[in-house]
Amino acid sequence: MDEFELIQRYFERANSSAGVIVGIGDDGAVLSPTPNKELVTVIDTLVEEVHFPGNTNAGDVGYRAVAVNLSDIAAMGATPRWMTLALSMPASDSSWLAAFSGGLFDAASEYGVALVGGDTTFARQTVVTVALSGEIERGRAILRSGAKPGDTIFVTGTIGDAAAALETSGDQEVDEFILQRYLRPSARVQYGQALVGSASAAIDISDGLLADLGKLLTASHVGGEIDLGCLPISAPVQSRYSESQQRGLALSGGDDYELCFTAAPNTLPDSDGLQVTAIGVVTQTPGLTAKLGGENVPYADPGYRHFQ
Ligand code: ADP
Ligand code: MG
Protein backbone atom coordinates (compact mmCIF):
# COMPACT_ATOMS: atom_id res chain seq x y z
CA MET A 1 0.00 0.00 0.00
CA ASP A 2 1.63 3.25 -1.08
CA GLU A 3 1.00 6.71 0.28
CA PHE A 4 -1.87 7.49 -2.11
CA GLU A 5 -3.76 4.24 -1.60
CA LEU A 6 -3.34 4.76 2.11
CA ILE A 7 -4.83 8.26 2.01
CA GLN A 8 -7.73 7.09 -0.10
CA ARG A 9 -8.45 4.04 2.00
CA TYR A 10 -8.21 5.55 5.47
CA PHE A 11 -8.70 9.27 5.24
CA GLU A 12 -10.95 10.17 2.32
CA ARG A 13 -14.50 10.26 3.59
CA ALA A 14 -17.63 12.15 2.71
CA ASN A 15 -17.30 15.49 4.42
CA SER A 16 -19.36 16.11 7.52
CA SER A 17 -19.07 19.87 7.60
CA ALA A 18 -20.59 22.46 5.32
CA GLY A 19 -18.31 24.90 3.57
CA VAL A 20 -15.93 22.36 2.01
CA ILE A 21 -15.67 23.32 -1.65
CA VAL A 22 -12.65 21.10 -2.37
CA GLY A 23 -11.47 18.54 0.19
CA ILE A 24 -8.80 15.82 0.06
CA GLY A 25 -7.26 15.17 -3.36
CA ASP A 26 -6.08 18.49 -4.70
CA ASP A 27 -3.04 20.56 -3.77
CA GLY A 28 -5.05 22.43 -1.23
CA ALA A 29 -8.48 22.42 0.34
CA VAL A 30 -10.90 25.17 -0.65
CA LEU A 31 -13.14 26.26 2.20
CA SER A 32 -15.97 28.71 2.38
CA PRO A 33 -16.17 30.42 5.77
CA THR A 34 -19.52 31.72 7.00
CA PRO A 35 -19.87 35.43 6.11
CA ASN A 36 -19.08 37.82 8.96
CA LYS A 37 -17.39 35.20 11.09
CA GLU A 38 -13.77 35.11 12.17
CA LEU A 39 -11.56 32.04 11.91
CA VAL A 40 -9.87 30.55 14.98
CA THR A 41 -7.06 28.19 14.09
CA VAL A 42 -5.17 25.82 16.38
CA ILE A 43 -2.64 23.02 15.98
CA ASP A 44 -1.35 20.29 18.28
CA THR A 45 1.16 17.49 17.85
CA LEU A 46 1.23 14.12 19.59
CA VAL A 47 4.61 12.39 19.58
CA GLU A 48 4.91 8.71 20.46
CA GLU A 49 6.63 8.28 23.86
CA VAL A 50 6.31 12.01 24.60
CA HIS A 51 2.52 12.43 24.51
CA PHE A 52 1.39 8.82 24.51
CA PRO A 53 3.04 5.49 25.36
CA GLY A 54 4.08 3.46 22.30
CA ASN A 55 1.59 0.70 23.12
CA THR A 56 -1.44 3.05 23.16
CA ASN A 57 -4.37 1.76 21.13
CA ALA A 58 -4.31 3.48 17.72
CA GLY A 59 -8.01 4.37 17.96
CA ASP A 60 -7.32 6.30 21.15
CA VAL A 61 -4.37 8.09 19.53
CA GLY A 62 -6.62 9.15 16.63
CA TYR A 63 -9.40 10.32 18.93
CA ARG A 64 -7.05 12.18 21.21
CA ALA A 65 -5.25 13.95 18.36
CA VAL A 66 -8.56 15.58 17.43
CA ALA A 67 -9.83 16.08 21.00
CA VAL A 68 -6.80 18.08 22.17
CA ASN A 69 -7.35 20.51 19.30
CA LEU A 70 -11.09 20.70 19.95
CA SER A 71 -10.24 21.66 23.49
CA ASP A 72 -8.26 24.69 22.29
CA ILE A 73 -11.15 25.66 20.02
CA ALA A 74 -13.51 25.26 23.01
CA ALA A 75 -11.35 27.54 25.16
CA MET A 76 -11.74 30.27 22.51
CA GLY A 77 -15.52 29.83 22.43
CA ALA A 78 -15.44 28.89 18.74
CA THR A 79 -17.32 26.30 16.66
CA PRO A 80 -14.98 23.67 15.16
CA ARG A 81 -15.26 23.20 11.37
CA TRP A 82 -12.29 21.87 9.38
CA MET A 83 -9.08 20.03 10.11
CA THR A 84 -5.93 18.79 8.38
CA LEU A 85 -3.77 15.90 9.50
CA ALA A 86 0.01 15.42 9.21
CA LEU A 87 0.82 11.79 9.93
CA SER A 88 4.34 10.40 10.21
CA MET A 89 4.87 6.75 11.04
CA PRO A 90 7.40 3.95 10.73
CA ALA A 91 5.21 1.58 8.66
CA SER A 92 1.91 1.53 6.79
CA ASP A 93 0.34 -1.03 9.09
CA SER A 94 -3.25 -1.49 7.94
CA SER A 95 -4.69 -2.57 11.28
CA TRP A 96 -3.05 0.38 13.03
CA LEU A 97 -4.31 2.75 10.31
CA ALA A 98 -7.85 1.37 10.40
CA ALA A 99 -8.04 1.82 14.17
CA PHE A 100 -6.35 5.22 14.05
CA SER A 101 -8.65 6.63 11.38
CA GLY A 102 -11.64 5.09 13.19
CA GLY A 103 -10.79 7.00 16.38
CA LEU A 104 -10.01 10.16 14.45
CA PHE A 105 -13.35 10.12 12.62
CA ASP A 106 -15.21 9.23 15.84
CA ALA A 107 -14.06 12.53 17.31
CA ALA A 108 -14.51 14.42 14.03
CA SER A 109 -18.10 13.29 13.52
CA GLU A 110 -19.01 13.74 17.19
CA TYR A 111 -18.13 17.44 16.85
CA GLY A 112 -19.06 18.02 13.19
CA VAL A 113 -15.52 18.53 11.89
CA ALA A 114 -14.42 17.63 8.34
CA LEU A 115 -10.95 16.28 7.47
CA VAL A 116 -10.02 18.33 4.41
CA GLY A 117 -6.38 17.47 3.78
CA GLY A 118 -3.07 16.44 5.22
CA ASP A 119 0.34 14.98 4.66
CA THR A 120 1.63 11.44 5.07
CA THR A 121 5.30 10.61 5.58
CA PHE A 122 7.64 7.95 6.83
CA ALA A 123 9.37 8.56 10.18
CA ARG A 124 11.05 6.36 12.76
CA GLN A 125 8.50 7.35 15.36
CA THR A 126 4.78 8.00 15.10
CA VAL A 127 4.01 11.72 15.11
CA VAL A 128 0.46 12.97 14.65
CA THR A 129 -0.28 16.64 14.03
CA VAL A 130 -3.81 17.94 13.63
CA ALA A 131 -4.56 21.53 12.68
CA LEU A 132 -8.13 22.60 13.25
CA SER A 133 -10.03 25.72 12.30
CA GLY A 134 -13.24 26.96 13.80
CA GLU A 135 -15.48 29.96 13.45
CA ILE A 136 -16.77 32.60 15.80
CA GLU A 137 -18.81 35.81 15.56
CA ARG A 138 -16.60 38.81 14.92
CA GLY A 139 -14.75 40.08 17.96
CA ARG A 140 -16.28 37.49 20.28
CA ALA A 141 -13.41 35.03 20.84
CA ILE A 142 -12.72 34.40 24.54
CA LEU A 143 -9.11 35.35 25.24
CA ARG A 144 -6.78 34.58 28.11
CA SER A 145 -6.32 38.28 28.75
CA GLY A 146 -9.75 39.45 29.92
CA ALA A 147 -9.85 38.42 33.61
CA LYS A 148 -10.72 41.27 36.02
CA PRO A 149 -10.11 41.54 39.78
CA GLY A 150 -13.19 40.27 41.58
CA ASP A 151 -14.08 37.73 38.87
CA THR A 152 -14.69 34.18 40.02
CA ILE A 153 -12.35 31.42 38.78
CA PHE A 154 -14.17 28.30 37.54
CA VAL A 155 -13.20 24.83 36.35
CA THR A 156 -15.37 22.43 34.33
CA GLY A 157 -15.60 18.70 35.05
CA THR A 158 -13.05 17.09 37.35
CA ILE A 159 -9.27 17.51 37.26
CA GLY A 160 -6.42 15.14 38.06
CA ASP A 161 -8.03 12.14 36.34
CA ALA A 162 -5.67 11.97 33.36
CA ALA A 163 -2.64 12.36 35.61
CA ALA A 164 -3.97 9.48 37.73
CA ALA A 165 -4.31 7.39 34.55
CA LEU A 166 -0.68 8.04 33.58
CA GLU A 167 0.41 7.28 37.10
CA THR A 168 -1.29 3.92 37.18
CA SER A 169 -0.29 2.80 33.68
CA GLY A 170 1.43 -0.57 33.85
CA ASP A 171 -0.65 -1.26 36.93
CA GLN A 172 -2.84 -4.36 36.85
CA GLU A 173 -6.01 -2.85 38.13
CA VAL A 174 -6.73 0.40 36.27
CA ASP A 175 -9.99 2.18 36.89
CA GLU A 176 -11.90 2.39 33.60
CA PHE A 177 -13.27 5.90 34.21
CA ILE A 178 -9.79 7.23 35.00
CA LEU A 179 -8.29 5.53 31.96
CA GLN A 180 -10.93 6.84 29.57
CA ARG A 181 -10.48 10.36 30.90
CA TYR A 182 -6.90 10.20 29.63
CA LEU A 183 -7.46 8.28 26.41
CA ARG A 184 -10.63 9.96 25.22
CA PRO A 185 -10.84 13.40 26.77
CA SER A 186 -14.12 15.26 26.36
CA ALA A 187 -13.50 18.62 24.75
CA ARG A 188 -15.92 21.14 26.29
CA VAL A 189 -16.87 22.59 22.94
CA GLN A 190 -20.54 23.23 23.62
CA TYR A 191 -19.94 24.90 26.94
CA GLY A 192 -17.08 26.96 25.49
CA GLN A 193 -19.56 28.40 22.99
CA ALA A 194 -22.05 29.03 25.79
CA LEU A 195 -19.39 31.03 27.65
CA VAL A 196 -19.06 33.59 24.85
CA GLY A 197 -20.26 36.87 26.29
CA SER A 198 -20.12 35.73 29.91
CA ALA A 199 -16.58 34.43 30.51
CA SER A 200 -14.02 37.23 30.81
CA ALA A 201 -11.11 34.86 30.03
CA ALA A 202 -10.60 31.15 29.41
CA ILE A 203 -7.90 28.53 28.86
CA ASP A 204 -8.03 24.77 28.53
CA ILE A 205 -6.15 22.70 31.08
CA SER A 206 -3.54 20.73 29.18
CA ASP A 207 -0.45 21.29 31.33
CA GLY A 208 -2.08 21.33 34.78
CA LEU A 209 -4.34 23.79 36.63
CA LEU A 210 -1.57 25.81 38.27
CA ALA A 211 0.40 26.16 35.05
CA ASP A 212 -2.57 26.99 32.85
CA LEU A 213 -4.41 29.25 35.30
CA GLY A 214 -1.05 30.95 35.83
CA LYS A 215 -0.87 31.69 32.08
CA LEU A 216 -4.38 33.14 32.09
CA LEU A 217 -3.66 35.37 35.09
CA THR A 218 -0.36 36.57 33.62
CA ALA A 219 -2.00 37.37 30.29
CA SER A 220 -4.68 39.34 32.15
CA HIS A 221 -2.14 41.21 34.36
CA VAL A 222 -3.94 40.04 37.49
CA GLY A 223 -3.42 37.49 40.27
CA GLY A 224 -5.58 34.81 41.76
CA GLU A 225 -6.41 33.06 44.98
CA ILE A 226 -7.72 29.52 44.85
CA ASP A 227 -9.23 27.40 47.61
CA LEU A 228 -7.73 23.90 47.50
CA GLY A 229 -10.74 22.60 49.40
CA CYS A 230 -12.93 23.39 46.37
CA LEU A 231 -11.00 21.51 43.65
CA PRO A 232 -13.35 19.20 41.69
CA ILE A 233 -11.94 15.69 42.17
CA SER A 234 -13.70 12.64 40.72
CA ALA A 235 -14.96 9.88 43.02
CA PRO A 236 -12.50 7.26 41.63
CA VAL A 237 -9.53 9.57 42.32
CA GLN A 238 -10.89 10.38 45.79
CA SER A 239 -11.16 6.71 46.62
CA ARG A 240 -7.64 5.88 45.47
CA TYR A 241 -5.49 8.72 46.74
CA SER A 242 -4.85 10.63 49.95
CA GLU A 243 -6.14 14.19 50.05
CA SER A 244 -2.71 15.66 49.47
CA GLN A 245 -2.09 13.28 46.54
CA GLN A 246 -5.46 14.26 45.07
CA ARG A 247 -4.51 17.92 45.27
CA GLY A 248 -1.14 17.16 43.65
CA LEU A 249 -2.84 15.41 40.73
CA ALA A 250 -5.42 18.17 40.34
CA LEU A 251 -2.95 21.05 40.55
CA SER A 252 -0.05 19.70 38.53
CA GLY A 253 -1.44 16.90 36.39
CA GLY A 254 -2.10 17.81 32.78
CA ASP A 255 -4.13 16.20 30.00
CA ASP A 256 -7.60 16.67 31.49
CA TYR A 257 -8.70 19.14 28.79
CA GLU A 258 -11.22 20.80 31.04
CA LEU A 259 -11.82 24.54 30.79
CA CYS A 260 -10.58 27.01 33.38
CA PHE A 261 -12.29 30.36 33.01
CA THR A 262 -13.13 33.55 34.83
CA ALA A 263 -16.46 35.35 34.96
CA ALA A 264 -18.05 38.16 36.90
CA PRO A 265 -20.12 36.77 39.80
CA ASN A 266 -23.64 35.60 38.81
CA THR A 267 -23.04 35.45 35.07
CA LEU A 268 -22.68 31.71 34.55
CA PRO A 269 -24.57 30.24 31.59
CA ASP A 270 -26.50 26.98 31.87
CA SER A 271 -24.00 24.12 31.68
CA ASP A 272 -26.50 21.47 30.58
CA GLY A 273 -25.47 19.01 33.28
CA LEU A 274 -21.72 19.62 33.02
CA GLN A 275 -20.15 20.09 36.44
CA VAL A 276 -18.83 23.66 36.85
CA THR A 277 -17.00 24.52 40.07
CA ALA A 278 -15.95 27.88 41.52
CA ILE A 279 -12.41 27.42 42.83
CA GLY A 280 -11.27 30.94 43.59
CA VAL A 281 -11.21 34.63 42.83
CA VAL A 282 -9.19 36.96 40.64
CA THR A 283 -7.10 39.49 42.59
CA GLN A 284 -5.43 42.78 41.70
CA THR A 285 -2.07 41.67 43.11
CA PRO A 286 -0.20 39.49 40.60
CA GLY A 287 0.69 35.90 41.52
CA LEU A 288 -1.32 32.85 42.38
CA THR A 289 -1.94 31.90 45.99
CA ALA A 290 -3.50 28.70 47.23
CA LYS A 291 -5.46 28.47 50.47
CA LEU A 292 -6.71 25.56 52.49
CA GLY A 293 -8.99 26.13 55.48
CA GLY A 294 -8.18 29.86 55.27
CA GLU A 295 -4.39 29.31 55.49
CA ASN A 296 -1.90 29.98 52.70
CA VAL A 297 -0.46 26.73 51.35
CA PRO A 298 2.96 26.76 49.68
CA TYR A 299 3.19 24.95 46.35
CA ALA A 300 5.83 24.58 43.70
CA ASP A 301 4.76 23.65 40.26
CA PRO A 302 5.49 25.01 36.82
CA GLY A 303 3.45 22.28 35.05
CA TYR A 304 4.79 20.27 32.17
CA ARG A 305 7.25 22.01 29.86
CA HIS A 306 9.08 20.53 26.92
CA PHE A 307 12.88 20.89 26.86
CA GLN A 308 13.01 21.18 30.63
P1 ADP B 1 1.08 17.33 -2.25
O1 ADP B 1 2.13 16.43 -2.79
O2 ADP B 1 0.41 18.19 -3.25
O3 ADP B 1 1.50 18.05 -1.04
P2 ADP B 1 0.04 14.94 -1.22
O4 ADP B 1 0.39 14.09 -2.34
O5 ADP B 1 0.89 14.96 0.00
O6 ADP B 1 -0.11 16.41 -1.76
O7 ADP B 1 -1.45 14.62 -0.78
C1 ADP B 1 -2.46 14.39 -1.72
C2 ADP B 1 -3.79 14.81 -1.14
O8 ADP B 1 -4.08 14.00 -0.02
C3 ADP B 1 -3.82 16.24 -0.67
O9 ADP B 1 -5.12 16.74 -0.90
C4 ADP B 1 -3.58 16.13 0.81
O10 ADP B 1 -4.18 17.20 1.50
C5 ADP B 1 -4.24 14.80 1.12
N1 ADP B 1 -3.61 14.07 2.25
C6 ADP B 1 -2.36 13.60 2.36
N2 ADP B 1 -2.18 12.94 3.51
C7 ADP B 1 -3.35 13.00 4.18
C8 ADP B 1 -3.81 12.50 5.43
N3 ADP B 1 -3.04 11.81 6.27
N4 ADP B 1 -5.09 12.77 5.77
C9 ADP B 1 -5.88 13.48 4.96
N5 ADP B 1 -5.53 13.95 3.77
C10 ADP B 1 -4.28 13.71 3.36
MG1 MG C 1 0.65 19.34 -4.43
Short mmCIF file of C-alpha atoms and ligand atoms in Angstrom, two decimals, residues 3-4 6-7 11-12 23-29 84-87 115-120, ligand 1:
data_model
loop_
_atom_site.label_atom_id
_atom_site.label_comp_id
_atom_site.label_asym_id
_atom_site.label_seq_id
_atom_site.Cartn_x
_atom_site.Cartn_y
_atom_site.Cartn_z
CA GLU A 3 1.00 6.71 0.28
CA PHE A 4 -1.87 7.49 -2.11
CA LEU A 6 -3.34 4.76 2.11
CA ILE A 7 -4.83 8.26 2.01
CA PHE A 11 -8.70 9.27 5.24
CA GLU A 12 -10.95 10.17 2.32
CA GLY A 23 -11.47 18.54 0.19
CA ILE A 24 -8.80 15.82 0.06
CA GLY A 25 -7.26 15.17 -3.36
CA ASP A 26 -6.08 18.49 -4.70
CA ASP A 27 -3.04 20.56 -3.77
CA GLY A 28 -5.05 22.43 -1.23
CA ALA A 29 -8.48 22.42 0.34
CA THR A 84 -5.93 18.79 8.38
CA LEU A 85 -3.77 15.90 9.50
CA ALA A 86 0.01 15.42 9.21
CA LEU A 87 0.82 11.79 9.93
CA LEU A 115 -10.95 16.28 7.47
CA VAL A 116 -10.02 18.33 4.41
CA GLY A 117 -6.38 17.47 3.78
CA GLY A 118 -3.07 16.44 5.22
CA ASP A 119 0.34 14.98 4.66
CA THR A 120 1.63 11.44 5.07
P1 ADP B 1 1.08 17.33 -2.25
O1 ADP B 1 2.13 16.43 -2.79
O2 ADP B 1 0.41 18.19 -3.25
O3 ADP B 1 1.50 18.05 -1.04
P2 ADP B 1 0.04 14.94 -1.22
O4 ADP B 1 0.39 14.09 -2.34
O5 ADP B 1 0.89 14.96 0.00
O6 ADP B 1 -0.11 16.41 -1.76
O7 ADP B 1 -1.45 14.62 -0.78
C1 ADP B 1 -2.46 14.39 -1.72
C2 ADP B 1 -3.79 14.81 -1.14
O8 ADP B 1 -4.08 14.00 -0.02
C3 ADP B 1 -3.82 16.24 -0.67
O9 ADP B 1 -5.12 16.74 -0.90
C4 ADP B 1 -3.58 16.13 0.81
O10 ADP B 1 -4.18 17.20 1.50
C5 ADP B 1 -4.24 14.80 1.12
N1 ADP B 1 -3.61 14.07 2.25
C6 ADP B 1 -2.36 13.60 2.36
N2 ADP B 1 -2.18 12.94 3.51
C7 ADP B 1 -3.35 13.00 4.18
C8 ADP B 1 -3.81 12.50 5.43
N3 ADP B 1 -3.04 11.81 6.27
N4 ADP B 1 -5.09 12.77 5.77
C9 ADP B 1 -5.88 13.48 4.96
N5 ADP B 1 -5.53 13.95 3.77
C10 ADP B 1 -4.28 13.71 3.36
#
